N, CA and C atoms as an extended XYZ file, in Angstrom:
462
Properties=species:S:1:pos:R:3:atomname:S:1:resname:S:1:resid:I:1 pbc="F F F"
N         2.259       -3.113       13.796 N   UNK     1
C         1.165       -3.545       13.421 CA  UNK     1
C         1.579       -4.677       12.209 C   UNK     1
N         0.784       -5.657       11.814 N   UNK     2
C         0.958       -6.884       11.153 CA  UNK     2
C         0.748       -6.208        9.652 C   UNK     2
N         1.422       -6.984        8.823 N   UNK     3
C         1.344       -6.324        7.432 CA  UNK     3
C        -0.064       -7.122        6.958 C   UNK     3
N        -0.852       -6.627        6.052 N   UNK     4
C        -1.922       -7.302        5.704 CA  UNK     4
C        -1.930       -6.861        4.093 C   UNK     4
N        -3.220       -7.754        3.506 N   UNK     5
C        -3.498       -7.596        2.107 CA  UNK     5
C        -3.268       -6.148        1.539 C   UNK     5
N        -3.066       -5.871        0.221 N   UNK     6
C        -3.084       -4.583       -0.404 CA  UNK     6
C        -4.479       -4.548       -1.021 C   UNK     6
N        -5.063       -3.422       -1.068 N   UNK     7
C        -6.245       -3.292       -1.943 CA  UNK     7
C        -6.053       -3.727       -3.448 C   UNK     7
N        -7.022       -4.271       -4.161 N   UNK     8
C        -6.892       -4.283       -5.453 CA  UNK     8
C        -7.027       -2.945       -5.977 C   UNK     8
N        -5.895       -2.401       -6.832 N   UNK     9
C        -5.889       -1.222       -7.409 CA  UNK     9
C        -5.790        0.160       -6.630 C   UNK     9
N        -5.803       -0.228       -5.368 N   UNK    10
C        -5.481        0.931       -4.483 CA  UNK    10
C        -4.275        1.392       -4.034 C   UNK    10
N        -3.940        2.462       -3.456 N   UNK    11
C        -2.601        2.877       -3.015 CA  UNK    11
C        -2.346        2.973       -1.577 C   UNK    11
N        -3.454        2.625       -1.158 N   UNK    12
C        -2.992        2.516        0.528 CA  UNK    12
C        -3.371        1.176        1.212 C   UNK    12
N        -2.915        0.976        2.331 N   UNK    13
C        -3.438       -0.464        2.888 CA  UNK    13
C        -4.962       -0.414        3.001 C   UNK    13
N        -5.476       -1.651        3.013 N   UNK    14
C        -6.951       -1.873        3.062 CA  UNK    14
C        -7.675       -1.159        4.505 C   UNK    14
N        -6.843       -1.432        5.493 N   UNK    15
C        -7.280       -0.949        6.586 CA  UNK    15
C        -7.632        0.542        6.674 C   UNK    15
N        -6.557        1.399        6.150 N   UNK    16
C        -6.600        2.804        6.247 CA  UNK    16
C        -8.027        2.976        5.305 C   UNK    16
N        -8.157        2.213        4.191 N   UNK    17
C        -9.458        2.683        3.190 CA  UNK    17
C       -10.654        2.338        4.063 C   UNK    17
N       -10.859        1.410        4.924 N   UNK    18
C       -12.045        1.111        5.783 CA  UNK    18
C       -12.087        2.031        7.063 C   UNK    18
N       -11.050        2.237        7.473 N   UNK    19
C       -11.080        3.152        8.656 CA  UNK    19
C       -12.184        4.112        8.662 C   UNK    19
N       -12.448        5.078        7.686 N   UNK    20
C       -13.590        5.839        7.752 CA  UNK    20
C       -14.879        4.967        8.002 C   UNK    20
N       -15.238        4.197        7.287 N   UNK    21
C       -16.506        3.355        7.441 CA  UNK    21
C       -16.602        3.175        8.965 C   UNK    21
N       -15.644        2.619        9.622 N   UNK    22
C       -15.691        2.273       10.917 CA  UNK    22
C       -16.018        3.560       11.807 C   UNK    22
N       -15.295        4.703       11.504 N   UNK    23
C       -15.419        5.882       12.343 CA  UNK    23
C       -16.797        6.678       12.297 C   UNK    23
N       -17.357        6.351       10.916 N   UNK    24
C       -18.764        6.601       10.439 CA  UNK    24
C       -19.842        5.749       11.466 C   UNK    24
N       -19.526        4.727       11.480 N   UNK    25
C       -20.337        3.455       12.219 CA  UNK    25
C       -20.288        3.958       13.549 C   UNK    25
N       -19.160        4.476       14.335 N   UNK    26
C       -19.113        5.027       15.569 CA  UNK    26
C       -19.889        6.102       15.817 C   UNK    26
N       -20.110        7.019       14.830 N   UNK    27
C       -20.673        8.241       14.983 CA  UNK    27
C       -22.109        7.823       15.170 C   UNK    27
N       -22.793        6.976       14.035 N   UNK    28
C       -24.154        6.442       14.251 CA  UNK    28
C       -24.526        5.687       15.322 C   UNK    28
N       -23.608        5.037       16.017 N   UNK    29
C       -23.690        4.287       17.109 CA  UNK    29
C       -24.064        5.412       18.314 C   UNK    29
N       -23.203        6.169       18.489 N   UNK    30
C       -23.602        7.395       19.265 CA  UNK    30
C       -24.638        8.240       19.165 C   UNK    30
N       -25.402        7.930       18.123 N   UNK    31
C       -26.624        8.916       17.917 CA  UNK    31
C       -27.668        7.717       18.122 C   UNK    31
N       -27.522        6.660       18.636 N   UNK    32
C       -28.404        5.497       19.223 CA  UNK    32
C       -28.831        4.679       17.936 C   UNK    32
N       -28.345        4.566       16.718 N   UNK    33
C       -28.387        3.338       16.003 CA  UNK    33
C       -28.036        1.913       16.329 C   UNK    33
N       -28.800        1.126       16.166 N   UNK    34
C       -28.133       -0.107       16.169 CA  UNK    34
C       -27.698       -0.722       15.108 C   UNK    34
N       -27.206       -1.950       15.156 N   UNK    35
C       -26.269       -2.461       14.271 CA  UNK    35
C       -26.897       -2.422       12.881 C   UNK    35
N       -28.218       -2.980       12.617 N   UNK    36
C       -28.779       -2.995       11.413 CA  UNK    36
C       -29.353       -1.627       11.073 C   UNK    36
N       -29.407       -0.582       12.023 N   UNK    37
C       -29.877        0.780       11.384 CA  UNK    37
C       -28.591        1.216       10.760 C   UNK    37
N       -27.268        0.941       11.332 N   UNK    38
C       -25.797        1.614       11.173 CA  UNK    38
C       -26.042        0.913        9.636 C   UNK    38
N       -25.973       -0.258        9.235 N   UNK    39
C       -25.727       -0.913        7.930 CA  UNK    39
C       -26.605       -0.189        6.903 C   UNK    39
N       -28.051        0.370        7.427 N   UNK    40
C       -28.771        0.945        6.393 CA  UNK    40
C       -28.547        2.570        6.202 C   UNK    40
N       -27.926        2.829        7.436 N   UNK    41
C       -27.706        4.565        7.288 CA  UNK    41
C       -26.417        4.882        6.374 C   UNK    41
N       -25.557        3.955        6.067 N   UNK    42
C       -24.431        4.428        5.351 CA  UNK    42
C       -24.790        4.826        3.957 C   UNK    42
N       -24.128        5.775        3.666 N   UNK    43
C       -24.508        6.553        2.050 CA  UNK    43
C       -23.714        5.483        1.058 C   UNK    43
N       -23.937        5.700       -0.177 N   UNK    44
C       -23.501        4.935       -1.252 CA  UNK    44
C       -22.201        4.713       -1.353 C   UNK    44
N       -21.171        5.892       -0.849 N   UNK    45
C       -19.882        5.415       -0.974 CA  UNK    45
C       -19.591        4.396       -0.060 C   UNK    45
N       -19.891        4.512        1.092 N   UNK    46
C       -19.532        3.770        2.348 CA  UNK    46
C       -20.148        2.254        1.814 C   UNK    46
N       -21.313        2.282        1.157 N   UNK    47
C       -22.002        0.845        0.674 CA  UNK    47
C       -20.925        0.285       -0.147 C   UNK    47
N       -20.311        0.909       -1.057 N   UNK    48
C       -19.592        0.373       -1.973 CA  UNK    48
C       -18.272       -0.185       -1.147 C   UNK    48
N       -17.799        0.718       -0.269 N   UNK    49
C       -16.548        0.009        0.828 CA  UNK    49
C       -17.074       -1.270        1.357 C   UNK    49
N       -18.227       -1.121        1.967 N   UNK    50
C       -18.579       -2.381        2.589 CA  UNK    50
C       -18.634       -3.697        1.579 C   UNK    50
N       -19.168       -3.527        0.493 N   UNK    51
C       -19.338       -4.276       -0.789 CA  UNK    51
C       -17.934       -4.895       -1.155 C   UNK    51
N       -17.128       -4.120       -1.457 N   UNK    52
C       -15.682       -4.291       -1.959 CA  UNK    52
C       -14.809       -4.980       -0.652 C   UNK    52
N       -14.864       -4.467        0.597 N   UNK    53
C       -13.916       -4.897        1.367 CA  UNK    53
C       -14.372       -6.333        2.226 C   UNK    53
N       -15.820       -6.558        2.221 N   UNK    54
C       -16.191       -7.608        2.972 CA  UNK    54
C       -15.577       -9.060        2.367 C   UNK    54
N       -15.992       -8.878        0.922 N   UNK    55
C       -15.615      -10.381        0.401 CA  UNK    55
C       -14.248      -10.066        0.046 C   UNK    55
N       -13.214       -9.066       -0.090 N   UNK    56
C       -11.964       -9.248       -0.524 CA  UNK    56
C       -10.926       -9.086        0.591 C   UNK    56
N       -11.181       -8.669        1.666 N   UNK    57
C       -10.093       -8.555        2.664 CA  UNK    57
C       -10.342       -9.321        3.802 C   UNK    57
N        -9.043       -9.760        4.281 N   UNK    58
C        -8.980      -10.558        5.491 CA  UNK    58
C        -9.575      -10.013        6.865 C   UNK    58
N       -10.101      -10.582        7.943 N   UNK    59
C       -10.328      -10.203        9.162 CA  UNK    59
C        -9.054       -9.507        9.664 C   UNK    59
N        -7.803       -9.847        9.454 N   UNK    60
C        -6.771       -9.020        9.860 CA  UNK    60
C        -6.734       -7.611        9.488 C   UNK    60
N        -7.223       -7.250        8.295 N   UNK    61
C        -7.351       -6.159        7.611 CA  UNK    61
C        -8.337       -5.120        8.499 C   UNK    61
N        -9.562       -6.044        8.817 N   UNK    62
C       -10.690       -5.348        9.615 CA  UNK    62
C        -9.876       -4.808       10.954 C   UNK    62
N        -9.356       -6.029       11.481 N   UNK    63
C        -8.964       -5.535       12.839 CA  UNK    63
C        -8.130       -4.413       13.134 C   UNK    63
N        -7.036       -4.439       12.093 N   UNK    64
C        -6.117       -3.457       12.171 CA  UNK    64
C        -7.028       -1.794       11.807 C   UNK    64
N        -8.108       -1.882       10.898 N   UNK    65
C        -8.890       -0.944       10.754 CA  UNK    65
C        -9.785       -0.286       11.904 C   UNK    65
N       -10.227       -1.302       12.771 N   UNK    66
C       -10.849       -1.131       14.094 CA  UNK    66
C        -9.842       -0.514       14.838 C   UNK    66
N        -8.777       -0.798       15.110 N   UNK    67
C        -7.616       -0.428       15.912 CA  UNK    67
C        -7.579        1.093       15.725 C   UNK    67
N        -7.245        1.416       14.307 N   UNK    68
C        -7.081        2.821       13.838 CA  UNK    68
C        -8.114        3.548       14.151 C   UNK    68
N        -9.367        3.148       13.821 N   UNK    69
C       -10.577        3.921       14.339 CA  UNK    69
C       -10.874        4.274       15.638 C   UNK    69
N       -10.458        3.218       16.700 N   UNK    70
C       -10.555        3.199       18.144 CA  UNK    70
C        -9.396        4.328       18.417 C   UNK    70
N        -8.496        4.317       18.019 N   UNK    71
C        -7.461        5.151       18.343 CA  UNK    71
C        -7.712        6.802       18.021 C   UNK    71
N        -8.574        6.840       16.786 N   UNK    72
C        -9.038        8.253       16.513 CA  UNK    72
C       -10.014        8.616       17.441 C   UNK    72
N       -10.942        7.951       17.816 N   UNK    73
C       -12.117        8.084       18.733 CA  UNK    73
C       -11.505        8.351       20.258 C   UNK    73
N       -10.518        7.470       20.603 N   UNK    74
C        -9.885        7.907       21.917 CA  UNK    74
C        -8.989        8.995       22.013 C   UNK    74
N        -8.242        9.142       21.067 N   UNK    75
C        -7.386       10.427       20.867 CA  UNK    75
C        -8.231       11.910       20.762 C   UNK    75
N        -9.454       11.868       19.835 N   UNK    76
C       -10.218       13.026       19.972 CA  UNK    76
C       -10.788       13.372       21.424 C   UNK    76
N       -11.337       12.010       22.208 N   UNK    77
C       -11.686       12.240       23.477 CA  UNK    77
C       -10.681       12.825       24.608 C   UNK    77
N        -9.389       12.110       24.422 N   UNK    78
C        -8.116       12.411       25.209 CA  UNK    78
C        -8.083       13.781       25.237 C   UNK    78
N        -7.839       14.386       23.850 N   UNK    79
C        -7.325       15.754       23.668 CA  UNK    79
C        -8.495       16.934       24.009 C   UNK    79
N        -9.836       16.264       24.279 N   UNK    80
C       -10.884       17.240       24.503 CA  UNK    80
C       -11.202       17.158       25.869 C   UNK    80
N       -10.591       16.550       26.824 N   UNK    81
C       -10.637       16.374       28.118 CA  UNK    81
C        -9.680       16.768       29.179 C   UNK    81
N       -10.175       17.240       30.457 N   UNK    82
C        -8.964       17.327       31.407 CA  UNK    82
C        -9.463       16.298       32.185 C   UNK    82
N       -10.044       15.256       32.202 N   UNK    83
C       -10.282       14.199       33.399 CA  UNK    83
C        -9.198       13.479       33.667 C   UNK    83
N        -8.942       13.178       34.959 N   UNK    84
C        -7.931       12.172       35.492 CA  UNK    84
C        -8.440       11.221       36.212 C   UNK    84
N        -7.519       10.323       36.493 N   UNK    85
C        -7.730        9.153       37.592 CA  UNK    85
C        -9.109        8.413       36.966 C   UNK    85
N        -9.918        7.936       37.727 N   UNK    86
C       -10.930        7.134       37.577 CA  UNK    86
C       -11.867        7.669       36.407 C   UNK    86
N       -12.207        9.072       36.631 N   UNK    87
C       -12.880        9.320       35.451 CA  UNK    87
C       -12.474        9.615       34.042 C   UNK    87
N       -11.268        9.135       33.832 N   UNK    88
C       -10.276        9.077       32.642 CA  UNK    88
C       -10.729        7.897       32.080 C   UNK    88
N       -10.478        6.881       33.400 N   UNK    89
C       -10.744        5.427       32.827 CA  UNK    89
C       -12.041        5.091       32.466 C   UNK    89
N       -12.968        5.708       33.053 N   UNK    90
C       -14.521        5.627       32.592 CA  UNK    90
C       -14.803        6.145       31.457 C   UNK    90
N       -14.182        7.254       30.992 N   UNK    91
C       -13.937        8.010       29.437 CA  UNK    91
C       -13.620        6.831       28.750 C   UNK    91
N       -12.570        6.105       28.763 N   UNK    92
C       -11.871        5.403       27.883 CA  UNK    92
C       -12.584        4.118       27.674 C   UNK    92
N       -13.249        3.462       28.986 N   UNK    93
C       -13.871        2.196       28.641 CA  UNK    93
C       -15.165        2.506       27.953 C   UNK    93
N       -15.734        3.802       28.223 N   UNK    94
C       -17.118        4.154       27.640 CA  UNK    94
C       -16.961        4.030       25.867 C   UNK    94
N       -16.101        4.823       25.647 N   UNK    95
C       -15.370        5.138       24.357 CA  UNK    95
C       -15.022        3.880       23.489 C   UNK    95
N       -14.432        2.927       24.099 N   UNK    96
C       -14.171        1.691       23.580 CA  UNK    96
C       -15.240        0.669       23.472 C   UNK    96
N       -16.111        0.708       24.635 N   UNK    97
C       -17.236       -0.037       24.572 CA  UNK    97
C       -18.282        0.393       23.484 C   UNK    97
N       -18.390        1.808       23.412 N   UNK    98
C       -19.251        2.300       22.149 CA  UNK    98
C       -18.725        1.690       20.619 C   UNK    98
N       -17.313        1.754       20.687 N   UNK    99
C       -16.644        1.249       19.458 CA  UNK    99
C       -16.997       -0.181       19.226 C   UNK    99
N       -16.574       -0.866       20.266 N   UNK   100
C       -16.834       -2.414       19.971 CA  UNK   100
C       -18.300       -2.646       19.567 C   UNK   100
N       -19.373       -1.932       20.152 N   UNK   101
C       -20.654       -2.196       19.670 CA  UNK   101
C       -21.106       -1.702       18.309 C   UNK   101
N       -20.412       -0.689       18.008 N   UNK   102
C       -20.371        0.054       16.622 CA  UNK   102
C       -20.032       -0.896       15.531 C   UNK   102
N       -18.790       -1.444       15.866 N   UNK   103
C       -18.170       -2.353       14.790 CA  UNK   103
C       -18.828       -3.675       14.771 C   UNK   103
N       -19.571       -3.983       15.656 N   UNK   104
C       -20.105       -5.339       15.549 CA  UNK   104
C       -20.807       -5.964       14.422 C   UNK   104
N       -21.217       -4.969       13.381 N   UNK   105
C       -21.713       -5.575       12.041 CA  UNK   105
C       -20.626       -6.082       11.060 C   UNK   105
N       -19.563       -5.584       11.476 N   UNK   106
C       -18.385       -5.853       10.499 CA  UNK   106
C       -17.593       -6.912       10.867 C   UNK   106
N       -16.882       -7.311        9.835 N   UNK   107
C       -15.914       -8.695        9.999 CA  UNK   107
C       -14.564       -8.443       10.787 C   UNK   107
N       -14.602       -8.173       12.056 N   UNK   108
C       -13.358       -7.896       12.925 CA  UNK   108
C       -13.709       -8.773       14.049 C   UNK   108
N       -12.582       -9.244       14.663 N   UNK   109
C       -12.381       -9.956       15.948 CA  UNK   109
C       -12.334       -8.982       17.287 C   UNK   109
N       -12.966       -9.185       18.187 N   UNK   110
C       -13.216       -8.242       19.169 CA  UNK   110
C       -12.040       -8.473       20.081 C   UNK   110
N       -11.756       -9.738       20.059 N   UNK   111
C       -10.577      -10.219       21.017 CA  UNK   111
C        -9.286       -9.963       20.594 C   UNK   111
N        -9.279       -9.415       19.235 N   UNK   112
C        -7.880       -8.705       19.065 CA  UNK   112
C        -7.648       -7.597       19.529 C   UNK   112
N        -8.588       -6.890       19.971 N   UNK   113
C        -8.296       -5.578       20.931 CA  UNK   113
C        -7.405       -5.996       22.037 C   UNK   113
N        -7.381       -6.974       22.440 N   UNK   114
C        -6.244       -7.528       23.790 CA  UNK   114
C        -4.970       -7.896       22.960 C   UNK   114
N        -4.889       -8.426       21.890 N   UNK   115
C        -3.586       -8.462       21.395 CA  UNK   115
C        -3.068       -7.226       20.733 C   UNK   115
N        -3.797       -6.307       20.188 N   UNK   116
C        -3.501       -5.141       19.761 CA  UNK   116
C        -3.376       -4.046       20.857 C   UNK   116
N        -3.575       -4.136       21.971 N   UNK   117
C        -3.846       -3.256       22.813 CA  UNK   117
C        -2.397       -2.259       23.035 C   UNK   117
N        -1.151       -3.002       22.830 N   UNK   118
C         0.087       -2.386       22.828 CA  UNK   118
C         0.063       -1.429       21.717 C   UNK   118
N        -0.182       -1.874       20.295 N   UNK   119
C        -0.104       -1.042       19.368 CA  UNK   119
C        -1.049        0.061       19.291 C   UNK   119
N        -2.259       -0.250       20.025 N   UNK   120
C        -3.373        0.820       20.085 CA  UNK   120
C        -2.782        2.136       21.255 C   UNK   120
N        -2.003        1.702       22.162 N   UNK   121
C        -1.726        2.434       23.071 CA  UNK   121
C        -0.703        3.616       22.625 C   UNK   121
N         0.493        2.519       21.648 N   UNK   122
C         1.599        3.556       20.761 CA  UNK   122
C         0.824        4.502       19.878 C   UNK   122
N        -0.198        4.055       19.081 N   UNK   123
C        -0.751        5.080       18.213 CA  UNK   123
C        -1.457        6.211       19.038 C   UNK   123
N        -2.261        5.857       20.190 N   UNK   124
C        -2.491        7.094       20.843 CA  UNK   124
C        -1.628        7.994       21.421 C   UNK   124
N        -0.778        7.380       21.713 N   UNK   125
C         0.644        8.298       22.440 CA  UNK   125
C         0.761        9.110       21.078 C   UNK   125
N         1.159        8.592       20.000 N   UNK   126
C         1.680        9.421       18.869 CA  UNK   126
C         0.385       10.511       18.452 C   UNK   126
N        -0.845       10.079       18.943 N   UNK   127
C        -1.903       11.114       18.311 CA  UNK   127
C        -2.263       11.948       19.523 C   UNK   127
N        -1.852       12.067       20.575 N   UNK   128
C        -2.098       12.696       21.468 CA  UNK   128
C        -1.505       14.023       21.493 C   UNK   128
N        -2.048       15.009       22.026 N   UNK   129
C        -1.346       16.455       21.972 CA  UNK   129
C        -0.307       16.388       23.394 C   UNK   129
N         0.815       16.658       22.964 N   UNK   130
C         2.067       16.582       23.633 CA  UNK   130
C         2.278       15.373       24.423 C   UNK   130
N         1.828       14.407       23.856 N   UNK   131
C         2.032       12.857       24.326 CA  UNK   131
C         1.463       13.003       25.659 C   UNK   131
N         0.342       13.818       25.829 N   UNK   132
C        -0.351       13.853       27.363 CA  UNK   132
C        -0.844       12.495       27.507 C   UNK   132
N        -1.457       11.663       26.446 N   UNK   133
C        -2.168       10.299       26.749 CA  UNK   133
C        -1.294        9.473       27.963 C   UNK   133
N         0.188        9.434       27.496 N   UNK   134
C         0.963        8.445       28.145 CA  UNK   134
C         1.188        8.714       29.649 C   UNK   134
N         1.163       10.092       29.778 N   UNK   135
C         1.285       10.691       31.149 CA  UNK   135
C        -0.099       10.453       32.149 C   UNK   135
N        -1.282       10.008       31.401 N   UNK   136
C        -2.483       10.026       32.118 CA  UNK   136
C        -2.839        8.496       32.574 C   UNK   136
N        -2.207        7.522       31.618 N   UNK   137
C        -2.682        6.074       31.858 CA  UNK   137
C        -1.262        5.509       31.528 C   UNK   137
N        -1.043        4.364       32.150 N   UNK   138
C         0.069        3.468       31.858 CA  UNK   138
C        -0.373        2.651       30.961 C   UNK   138
N         0.919        2.018       30.207 N   UNK   139
C         0.592        1.088       29.220 CA  UNK   139
C        -0.253       -0.246       29.913 C   UNK   139
N         0.246       -0.646       31.142 N   UNK   140
C        -0.230       -1.700       31.624 CA  UNK   140
C        -1.694       -1.321       31.964 C   UNK   140
N        -2.081       -0.251       32.612 N   UNK   141
C        -3.474       -0.250       32.937 CA  UNK   141
C        -4.180       -0.210       31.602 C   UNK   141
N        -3.809        0.207       30.360 N   UNK   142
C        -4.633        0.667       29.284 CA  UNK   142
C        -4.728       -0.861       28.729 C   UNK   142
N        -3.661       -1.809       28.844 N   UNK   143
C        -3.813       -2.904       28.298 CA  UNK   143
C        -4.947       -3.883       29.144 C   UNK   143
N        -4.932       -3.839       30.365 N   UNK   144
C        -5.764       -4.333       31.079 CA  UNK   144
C        -7.120       -4.120       30.825 C   UNK   144
N        -7.440       -2.559       30.763 N   UNK   145
C        -8.938       -2.102       30.283 CA  UNK   145
C        -9.160       -2.775       28.812 C   UNK   145
N        -8.231       -2.783       27.813 N   UNK   146
C        -8.478       -3.432       26.510 CA  UNK   146
C        -9.048       -4.933       26.999 C   UNK   146
N        -8.305       -5.649       27.584 N   UNK   147
C        -8.437       -7.146       27.822 CA  UNK   147
C        -9.782       -7.314       28.659 C   UNK   147
N        -9.962       -6.568       29.445 N   UNK   148
C       -11.224       -6.573       30.054 CA  UNK   148
C       -12.836       -6.571       29.107 C   UNK   148
N       -12.399       -5.569       28.239 N   UNK   149
C       -13.385       -5.308       27.069 CA  UNK   149
C       -13.412       -6.409       26.137 C   UNK   149
N       -12.331       -6.828       25.887 N   UNK   150
C       -12.241       -7.718       24.417 CA  UNK   150
C       -12.810       -9.038       24.938 C   UNK   150
N       -12.526       -9.231       26.462 N   UNK   151
C       -13.282      -10.780       26.748 CA  UNK   151
C       -14.557      -10.618       27.725 C   UNK   151
N       -15.048       -9.241       27.695 N   UNK   152
C       -16.763       -9.271       28.460 CA  UNK   152
C       -16.471       -8.962       29.864 C   UNK   152
N       -15.276       -8.615       30.311 N   UNK   153
C       -15.224       -8.438       31.762 CA  UNK   153
C       -15.744       -7.050       32.353 C   UNK   153
N       -16.460       -6.936       33.253 N   UNK   154
C       -16.915       -5.433       33.966 CA  UNK   154
C       -15.644       -4.697       34.366 C   UNK   154
């Protein structure tokens, strides 16, 4: 991953600090909330994160946080399913599509999903039970899926 600015006074990378916000946005989106409802539904602690990081952190950090949050979402789904082949690709496409929609209110760049797909793949491999993820989908197929979603291709 590319290096990013450090949070003022924080001991972790900014993207690690805002990852929980994006994971929360994903869960709210899964419940059917739209982007305005997601912003209105965050608690005080997450609201402070939004205020702090929207002004102080570059889009690069938001992009990295989005990749981390997507990795968590996909790893959880991958570890919980036995789907294979086309069903598995559909699962990944659905989860990534929901993440893209959920993260829309935040200052990240969806086209970065294409550039960061190899890093996302590697992160998923490390989070997968027994490296099961890399046995189920090739890096090339995963990168194509990410590129298709990043550029709005079906």
